[in-house]
PDB file of C-alpha atoms in Angstrom:
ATOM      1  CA  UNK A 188       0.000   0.000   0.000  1.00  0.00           C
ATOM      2  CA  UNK A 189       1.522   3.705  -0.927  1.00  0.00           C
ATOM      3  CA  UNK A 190       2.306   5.465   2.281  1.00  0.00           C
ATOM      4  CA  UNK A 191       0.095   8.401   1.109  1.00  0.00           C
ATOM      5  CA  UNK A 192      -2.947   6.263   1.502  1.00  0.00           C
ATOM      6  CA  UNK A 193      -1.587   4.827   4.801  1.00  0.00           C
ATOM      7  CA  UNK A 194      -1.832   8.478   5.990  1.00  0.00           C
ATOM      8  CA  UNK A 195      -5.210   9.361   4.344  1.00  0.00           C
ATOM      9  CA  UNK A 196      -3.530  12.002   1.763  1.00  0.00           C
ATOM     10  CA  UNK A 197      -5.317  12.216  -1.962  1.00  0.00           C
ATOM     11  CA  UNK A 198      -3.447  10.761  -4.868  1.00  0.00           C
ATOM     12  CA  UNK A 199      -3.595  12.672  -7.367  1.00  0.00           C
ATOM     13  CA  UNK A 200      -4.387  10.663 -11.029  1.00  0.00           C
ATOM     14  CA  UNK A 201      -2.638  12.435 -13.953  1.00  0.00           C
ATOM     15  CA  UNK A 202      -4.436  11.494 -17.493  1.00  0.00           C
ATOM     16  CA  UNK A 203      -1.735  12.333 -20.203  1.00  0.00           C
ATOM     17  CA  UNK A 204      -3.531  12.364 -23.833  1.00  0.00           C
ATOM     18  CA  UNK A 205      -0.894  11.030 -26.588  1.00  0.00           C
ATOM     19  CA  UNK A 206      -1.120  10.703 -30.425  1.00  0.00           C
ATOM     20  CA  UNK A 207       1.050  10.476 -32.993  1.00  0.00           C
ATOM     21  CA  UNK A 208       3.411  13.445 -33.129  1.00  0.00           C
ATOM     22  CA  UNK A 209       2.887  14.551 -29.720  1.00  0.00           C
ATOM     23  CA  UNK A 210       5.318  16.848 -28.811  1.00  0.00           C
ATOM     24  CA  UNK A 211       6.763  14.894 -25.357  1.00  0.00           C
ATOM     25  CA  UNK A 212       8.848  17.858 -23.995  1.00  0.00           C
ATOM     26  CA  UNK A 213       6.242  20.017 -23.211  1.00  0.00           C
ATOM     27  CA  UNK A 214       4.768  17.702 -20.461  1.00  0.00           C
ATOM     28  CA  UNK A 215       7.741  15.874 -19.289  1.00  0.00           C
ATOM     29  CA  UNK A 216       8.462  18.199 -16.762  1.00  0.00           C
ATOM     30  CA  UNK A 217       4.562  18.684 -15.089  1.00  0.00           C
ATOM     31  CA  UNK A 218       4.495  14.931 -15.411  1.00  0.00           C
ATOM     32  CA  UNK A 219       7.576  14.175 -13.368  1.00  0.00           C
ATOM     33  CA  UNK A 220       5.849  16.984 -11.026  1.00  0.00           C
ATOM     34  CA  UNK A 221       2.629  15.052 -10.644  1.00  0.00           C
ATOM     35  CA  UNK A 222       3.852  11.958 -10.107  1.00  0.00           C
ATOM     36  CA  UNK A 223       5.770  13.409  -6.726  1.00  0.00           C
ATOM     37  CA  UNK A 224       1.761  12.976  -5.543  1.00  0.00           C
ATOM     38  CA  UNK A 225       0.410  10.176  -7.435  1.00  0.00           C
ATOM     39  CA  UNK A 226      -0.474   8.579 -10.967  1.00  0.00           C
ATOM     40  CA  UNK A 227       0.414   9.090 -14.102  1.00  0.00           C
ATOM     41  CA  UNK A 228      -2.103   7.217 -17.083  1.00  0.00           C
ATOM     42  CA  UNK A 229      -1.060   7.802 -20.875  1.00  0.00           C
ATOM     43  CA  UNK A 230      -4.469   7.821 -22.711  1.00  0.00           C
ATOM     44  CA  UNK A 231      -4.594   6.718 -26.872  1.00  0.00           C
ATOM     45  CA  UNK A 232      -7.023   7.151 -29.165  1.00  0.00           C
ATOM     46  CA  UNK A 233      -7.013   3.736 -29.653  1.00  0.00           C
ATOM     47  CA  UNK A 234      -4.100   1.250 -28.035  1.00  0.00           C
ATOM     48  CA  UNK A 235      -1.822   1.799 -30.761  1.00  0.00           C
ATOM     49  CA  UNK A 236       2.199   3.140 -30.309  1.00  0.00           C
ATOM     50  CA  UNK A 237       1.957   6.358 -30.937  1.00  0.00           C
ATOM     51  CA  UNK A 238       5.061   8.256 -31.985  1.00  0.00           C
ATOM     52  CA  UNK A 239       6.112  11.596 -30.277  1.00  0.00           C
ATOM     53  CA  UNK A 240       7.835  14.791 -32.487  1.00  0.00           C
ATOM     54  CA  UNK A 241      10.771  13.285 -30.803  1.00  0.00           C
ATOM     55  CA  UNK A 242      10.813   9.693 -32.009  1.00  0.00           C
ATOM     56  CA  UNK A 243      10.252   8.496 -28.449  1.00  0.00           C
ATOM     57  CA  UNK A 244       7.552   5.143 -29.313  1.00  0.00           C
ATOM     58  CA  UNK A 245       5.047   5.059 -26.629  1.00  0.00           C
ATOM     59  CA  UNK A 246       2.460   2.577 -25.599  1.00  0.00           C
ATOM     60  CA  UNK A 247      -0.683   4.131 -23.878  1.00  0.00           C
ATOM     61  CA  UNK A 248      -2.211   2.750 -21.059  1.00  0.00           C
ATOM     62  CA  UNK A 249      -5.504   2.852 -21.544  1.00  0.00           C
ATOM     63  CA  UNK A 250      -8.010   3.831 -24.867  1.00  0.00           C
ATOM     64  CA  UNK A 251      -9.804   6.938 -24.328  1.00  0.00           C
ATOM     65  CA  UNK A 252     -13.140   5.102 -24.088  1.00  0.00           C
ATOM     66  CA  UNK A 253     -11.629   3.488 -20.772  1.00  0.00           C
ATOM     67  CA  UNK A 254     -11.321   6.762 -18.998  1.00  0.00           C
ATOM     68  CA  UNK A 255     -13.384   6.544 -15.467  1.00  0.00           C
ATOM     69  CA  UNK A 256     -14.138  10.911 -15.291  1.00  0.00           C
ATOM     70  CA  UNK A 257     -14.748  10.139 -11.487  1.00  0.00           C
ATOM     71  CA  UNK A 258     -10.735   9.338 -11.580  1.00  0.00           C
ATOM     72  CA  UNK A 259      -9.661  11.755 -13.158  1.00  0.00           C
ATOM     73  CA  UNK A 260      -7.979  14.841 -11.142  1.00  0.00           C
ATOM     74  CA  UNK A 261      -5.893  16.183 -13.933  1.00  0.00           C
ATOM     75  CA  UNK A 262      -5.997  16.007 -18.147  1.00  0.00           C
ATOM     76  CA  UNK A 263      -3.010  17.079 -19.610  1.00  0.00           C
ATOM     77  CA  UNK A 264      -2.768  17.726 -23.223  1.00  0.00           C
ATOM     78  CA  UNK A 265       0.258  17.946 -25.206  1.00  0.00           C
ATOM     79  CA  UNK A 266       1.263  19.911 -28.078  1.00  0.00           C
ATOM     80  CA  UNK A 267       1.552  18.432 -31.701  1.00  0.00           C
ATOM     81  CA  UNK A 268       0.565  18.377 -34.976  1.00  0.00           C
ATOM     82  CA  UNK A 269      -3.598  19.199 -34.501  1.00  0.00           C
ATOM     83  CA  UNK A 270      -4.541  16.298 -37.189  1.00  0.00           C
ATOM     84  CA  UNK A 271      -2.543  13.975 -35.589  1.00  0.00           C
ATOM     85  CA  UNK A 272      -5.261  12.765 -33.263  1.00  0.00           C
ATOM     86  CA  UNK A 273      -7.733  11.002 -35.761  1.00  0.00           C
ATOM     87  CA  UNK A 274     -11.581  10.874 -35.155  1.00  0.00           C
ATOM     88  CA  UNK A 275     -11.892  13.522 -32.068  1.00  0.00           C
ATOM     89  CA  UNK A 276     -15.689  12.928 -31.563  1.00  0.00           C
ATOM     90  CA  UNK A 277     -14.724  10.932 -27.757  1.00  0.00           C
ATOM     91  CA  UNK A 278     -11.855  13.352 -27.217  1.00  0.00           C
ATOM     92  CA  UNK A 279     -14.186  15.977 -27.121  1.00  0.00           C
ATOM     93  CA  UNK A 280     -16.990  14.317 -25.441  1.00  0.00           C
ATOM     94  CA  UNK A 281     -14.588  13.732 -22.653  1.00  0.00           C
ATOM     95  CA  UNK A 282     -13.242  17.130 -22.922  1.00  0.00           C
ATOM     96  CA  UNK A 283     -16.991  18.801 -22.440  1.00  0.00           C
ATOM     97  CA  UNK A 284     -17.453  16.336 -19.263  1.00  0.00           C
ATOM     98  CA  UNK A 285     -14.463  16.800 -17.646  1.00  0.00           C
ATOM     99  CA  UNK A 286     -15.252  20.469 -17.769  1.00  0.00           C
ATOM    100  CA  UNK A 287     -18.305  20.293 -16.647  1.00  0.00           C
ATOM    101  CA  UNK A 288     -16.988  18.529 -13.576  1.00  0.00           C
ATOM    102  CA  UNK A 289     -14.643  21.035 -12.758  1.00  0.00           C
ATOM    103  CA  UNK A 290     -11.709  19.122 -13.256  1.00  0.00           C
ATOM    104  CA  UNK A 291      -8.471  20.319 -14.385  1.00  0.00           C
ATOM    105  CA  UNK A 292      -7.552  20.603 -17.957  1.00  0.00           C
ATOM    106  CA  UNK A 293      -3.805  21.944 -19.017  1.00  0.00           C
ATOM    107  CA  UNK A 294      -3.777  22.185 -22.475  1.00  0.00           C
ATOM    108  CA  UNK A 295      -0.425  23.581 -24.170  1.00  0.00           C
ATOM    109  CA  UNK A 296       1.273  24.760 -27.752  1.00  0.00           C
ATOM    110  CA  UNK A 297      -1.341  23.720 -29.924  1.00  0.00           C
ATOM    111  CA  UNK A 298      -3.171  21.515 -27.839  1.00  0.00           C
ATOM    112  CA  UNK A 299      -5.722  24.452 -26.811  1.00  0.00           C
ATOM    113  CA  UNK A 300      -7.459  24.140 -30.300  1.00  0.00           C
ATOM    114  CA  UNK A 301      -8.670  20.706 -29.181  1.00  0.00           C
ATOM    115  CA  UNK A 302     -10.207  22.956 -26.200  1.00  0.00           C
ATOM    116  CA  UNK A 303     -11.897  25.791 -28.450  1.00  0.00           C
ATOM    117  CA  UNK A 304     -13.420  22.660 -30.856  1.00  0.00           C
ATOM    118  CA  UNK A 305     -15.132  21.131 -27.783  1.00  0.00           C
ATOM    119  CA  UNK A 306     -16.066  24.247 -27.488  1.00  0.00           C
ATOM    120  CA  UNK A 307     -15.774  24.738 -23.793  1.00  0.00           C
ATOM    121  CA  UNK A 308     -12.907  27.951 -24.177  1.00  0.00           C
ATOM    122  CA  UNK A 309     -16.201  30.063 -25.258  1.00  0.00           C
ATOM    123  CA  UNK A 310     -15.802  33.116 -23.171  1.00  0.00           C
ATOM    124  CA  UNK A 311     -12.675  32.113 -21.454  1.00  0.00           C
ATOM    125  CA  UNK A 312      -9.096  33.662 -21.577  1.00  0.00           C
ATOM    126  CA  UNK A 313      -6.769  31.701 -23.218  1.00  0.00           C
ATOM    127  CA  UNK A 314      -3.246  31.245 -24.841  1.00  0.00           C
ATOM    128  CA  UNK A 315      -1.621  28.566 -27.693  1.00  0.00           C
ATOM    129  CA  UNK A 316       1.301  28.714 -30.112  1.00  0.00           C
ATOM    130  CA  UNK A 317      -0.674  28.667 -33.000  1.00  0.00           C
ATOM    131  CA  UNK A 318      -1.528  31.147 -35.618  1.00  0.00           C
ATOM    132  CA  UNK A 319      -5.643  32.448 -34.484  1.00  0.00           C
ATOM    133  CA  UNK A 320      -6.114  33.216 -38.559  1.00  0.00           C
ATOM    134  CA  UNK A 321      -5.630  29.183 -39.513  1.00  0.00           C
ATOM    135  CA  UNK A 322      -8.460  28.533 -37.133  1.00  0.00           C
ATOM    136  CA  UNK A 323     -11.550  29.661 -36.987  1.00  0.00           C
ATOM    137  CA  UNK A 324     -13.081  27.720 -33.718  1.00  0.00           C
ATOM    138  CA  UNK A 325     -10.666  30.301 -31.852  1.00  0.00           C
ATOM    139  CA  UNK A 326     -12.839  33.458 -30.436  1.00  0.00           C
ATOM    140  CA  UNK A 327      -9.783  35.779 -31.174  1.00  0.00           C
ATOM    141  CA  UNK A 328     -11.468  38.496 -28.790  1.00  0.00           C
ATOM    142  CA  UNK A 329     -10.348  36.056 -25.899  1.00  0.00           C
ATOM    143  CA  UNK A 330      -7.506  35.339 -26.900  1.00  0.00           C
ATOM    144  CA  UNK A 331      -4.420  36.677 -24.840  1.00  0.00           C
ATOM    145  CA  UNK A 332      -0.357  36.914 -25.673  1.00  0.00           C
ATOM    146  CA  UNK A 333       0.784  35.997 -22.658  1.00  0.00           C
ATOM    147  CA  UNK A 334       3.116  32.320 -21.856  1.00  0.00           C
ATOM    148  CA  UNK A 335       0.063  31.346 -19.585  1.00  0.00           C
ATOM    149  CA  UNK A 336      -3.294  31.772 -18.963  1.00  0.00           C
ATOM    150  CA  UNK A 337      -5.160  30.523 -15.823  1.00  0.00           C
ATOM    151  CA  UNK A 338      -8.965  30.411 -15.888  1.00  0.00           C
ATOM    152  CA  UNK A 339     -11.137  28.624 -13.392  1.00  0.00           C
ATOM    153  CA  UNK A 340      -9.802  24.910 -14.550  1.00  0.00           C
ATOM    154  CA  UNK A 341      -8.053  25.064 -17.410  1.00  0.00           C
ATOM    155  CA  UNK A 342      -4.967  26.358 -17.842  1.00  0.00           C
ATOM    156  CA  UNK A 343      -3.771  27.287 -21.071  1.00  0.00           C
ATOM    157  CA  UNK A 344       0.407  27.845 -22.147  1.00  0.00           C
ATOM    158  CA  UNK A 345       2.319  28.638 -24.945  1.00  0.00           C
ATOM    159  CA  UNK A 346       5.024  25.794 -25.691  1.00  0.00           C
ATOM    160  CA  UNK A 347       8.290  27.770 -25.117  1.00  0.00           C
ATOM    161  CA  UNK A 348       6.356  28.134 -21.076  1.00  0.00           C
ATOM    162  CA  UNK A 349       6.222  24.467 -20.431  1.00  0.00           C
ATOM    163  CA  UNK A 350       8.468  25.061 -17.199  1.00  0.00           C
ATOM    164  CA  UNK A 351       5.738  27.408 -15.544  1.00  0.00           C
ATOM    165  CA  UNK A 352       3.387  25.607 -17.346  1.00  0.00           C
ATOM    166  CA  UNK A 353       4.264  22.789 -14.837  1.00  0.00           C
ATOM    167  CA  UNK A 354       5.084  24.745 -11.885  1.00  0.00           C
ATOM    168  CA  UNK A 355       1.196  26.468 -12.094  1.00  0.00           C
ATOM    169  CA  UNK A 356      -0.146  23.042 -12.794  1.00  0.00           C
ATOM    170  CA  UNK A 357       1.614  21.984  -9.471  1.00  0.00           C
ATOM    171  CA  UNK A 358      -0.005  25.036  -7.801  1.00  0.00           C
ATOM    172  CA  UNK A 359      -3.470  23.756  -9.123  1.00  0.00           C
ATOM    173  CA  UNK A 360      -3.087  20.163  -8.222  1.00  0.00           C
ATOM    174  CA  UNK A 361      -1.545  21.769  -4.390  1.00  0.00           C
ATOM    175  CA  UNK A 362       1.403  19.454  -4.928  1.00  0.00           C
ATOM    176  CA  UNK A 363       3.526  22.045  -3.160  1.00  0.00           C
ATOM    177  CA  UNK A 364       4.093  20.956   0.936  1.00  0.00           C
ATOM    178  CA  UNK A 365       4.748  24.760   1.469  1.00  0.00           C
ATOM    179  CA  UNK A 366       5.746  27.654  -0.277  1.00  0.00           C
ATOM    180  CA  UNK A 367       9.397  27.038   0.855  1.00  0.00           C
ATOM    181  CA  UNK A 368       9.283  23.836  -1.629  1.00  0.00           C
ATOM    182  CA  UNK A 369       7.300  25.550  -4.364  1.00  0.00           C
ATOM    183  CA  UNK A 370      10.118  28.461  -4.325  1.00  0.00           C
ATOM    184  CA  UNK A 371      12.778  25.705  -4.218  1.00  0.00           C
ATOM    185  CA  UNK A 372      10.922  23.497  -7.154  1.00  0.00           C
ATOM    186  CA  UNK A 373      10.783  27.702  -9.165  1.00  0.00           C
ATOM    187  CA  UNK A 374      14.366  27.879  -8.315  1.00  0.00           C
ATOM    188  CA  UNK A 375      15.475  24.795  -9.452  1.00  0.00           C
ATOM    189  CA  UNK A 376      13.736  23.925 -12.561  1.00  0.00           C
ATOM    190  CA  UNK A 377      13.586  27.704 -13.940  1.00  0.00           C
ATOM    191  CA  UNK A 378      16.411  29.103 -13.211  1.00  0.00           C
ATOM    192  CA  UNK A 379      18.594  26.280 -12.692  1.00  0.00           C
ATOM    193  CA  UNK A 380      19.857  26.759  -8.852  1.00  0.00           C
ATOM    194  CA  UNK A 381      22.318  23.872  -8.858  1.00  0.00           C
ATOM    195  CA  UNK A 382      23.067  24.233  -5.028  1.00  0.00           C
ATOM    196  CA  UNK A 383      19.566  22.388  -4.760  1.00  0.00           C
ATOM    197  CA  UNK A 384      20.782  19.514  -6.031  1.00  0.00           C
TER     198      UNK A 384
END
């Protein structure tokens, strides 16, 4: 049994979406956060490899169908080409329920279009990498130029802010034991403080 349970402290279950040409670096680093404080599941289309932008091969866990929402405390989304996700009819379905469960959605790069088609960024602030003109489903009003954009339950981040993008995430998900380790995990992982090592 994991000592966290022993104690009566929340796991916290990490759902990573992957498809083919996911780009793996701009998760790696809010995954290996999360999984200080509990699961991580890699979730396919289908259970198909899938291979990332980087050539890593990776086998998901579990089919997107197989996704219990009452499990879920966290969806992460990766960037990636947009197409490279096939039929997105239950990606989307999930997307809308997760939402309307209040349940934490990080979507980054160009992931957030997956977002604005399930059309649950309608009102909301949000950020991506991608150009607004190539896609219509973005409301351009809402859209802000910033690295990262916090709203409610889904967080939103450019690709070149995956380090705060997983820092905020961890701030979300209270994975921090106090604000002495989230200014130690700030000082380490963004600007590199090797006397924390």
């Amino acid at each position: 049994m994991e000592f966290s349970k022993i104690l009566g402290v929340k796991t916290i279950k990490t759902y990573v979406l992957i498809y083919d040409s996911f780009v793996q670096f701009e998760i790696v680093l809010a995954c290996y956060l999360m999984k200080s404080s509990g699961e991580i599941v890699t979730v396919g289309m289908n259970k198909d490899p899938v291979h990332s932008f980087e050539g890593f091969i990776t086998v998901p866990h579990i089919m997107i169908d197989e996704i219990n929402i009452d499990e879920v405390d966290l969806f992460l989304m990766p960037g990636g080409d947009p197409g490279g996700i096939g039929e997105r009819g239950k990606l989307y379905k999930l997307l809308r329920e997760l939402d309307q469960k209040g349940v934490v959605i990080g979507a980054i790069c160009s992931a957030p279009i997956h977002l604005a088609k399930a059309s649950i960024l309608k009102g909301k602030r949000y950020t991506t990498t991608l150009t607004l003109d190539e896609f219509p489903e973005f409301e351009k009003e809402n859209y802000e130029d910033d690295n990262i954009i916090i709203g409610h339950n889904i967080i939103t981040a450019k690709a070149s802010a995956y380090v705060d993008f997983a820092i905020e995430l961890g701030k979300m998900m209270n994975i921090y034991q106090d604000e002495e380790d989230l200014l130690e995990t700030i000082r380490y992982f963004k600007y590199y403080d090797q006397k924390l090592c």
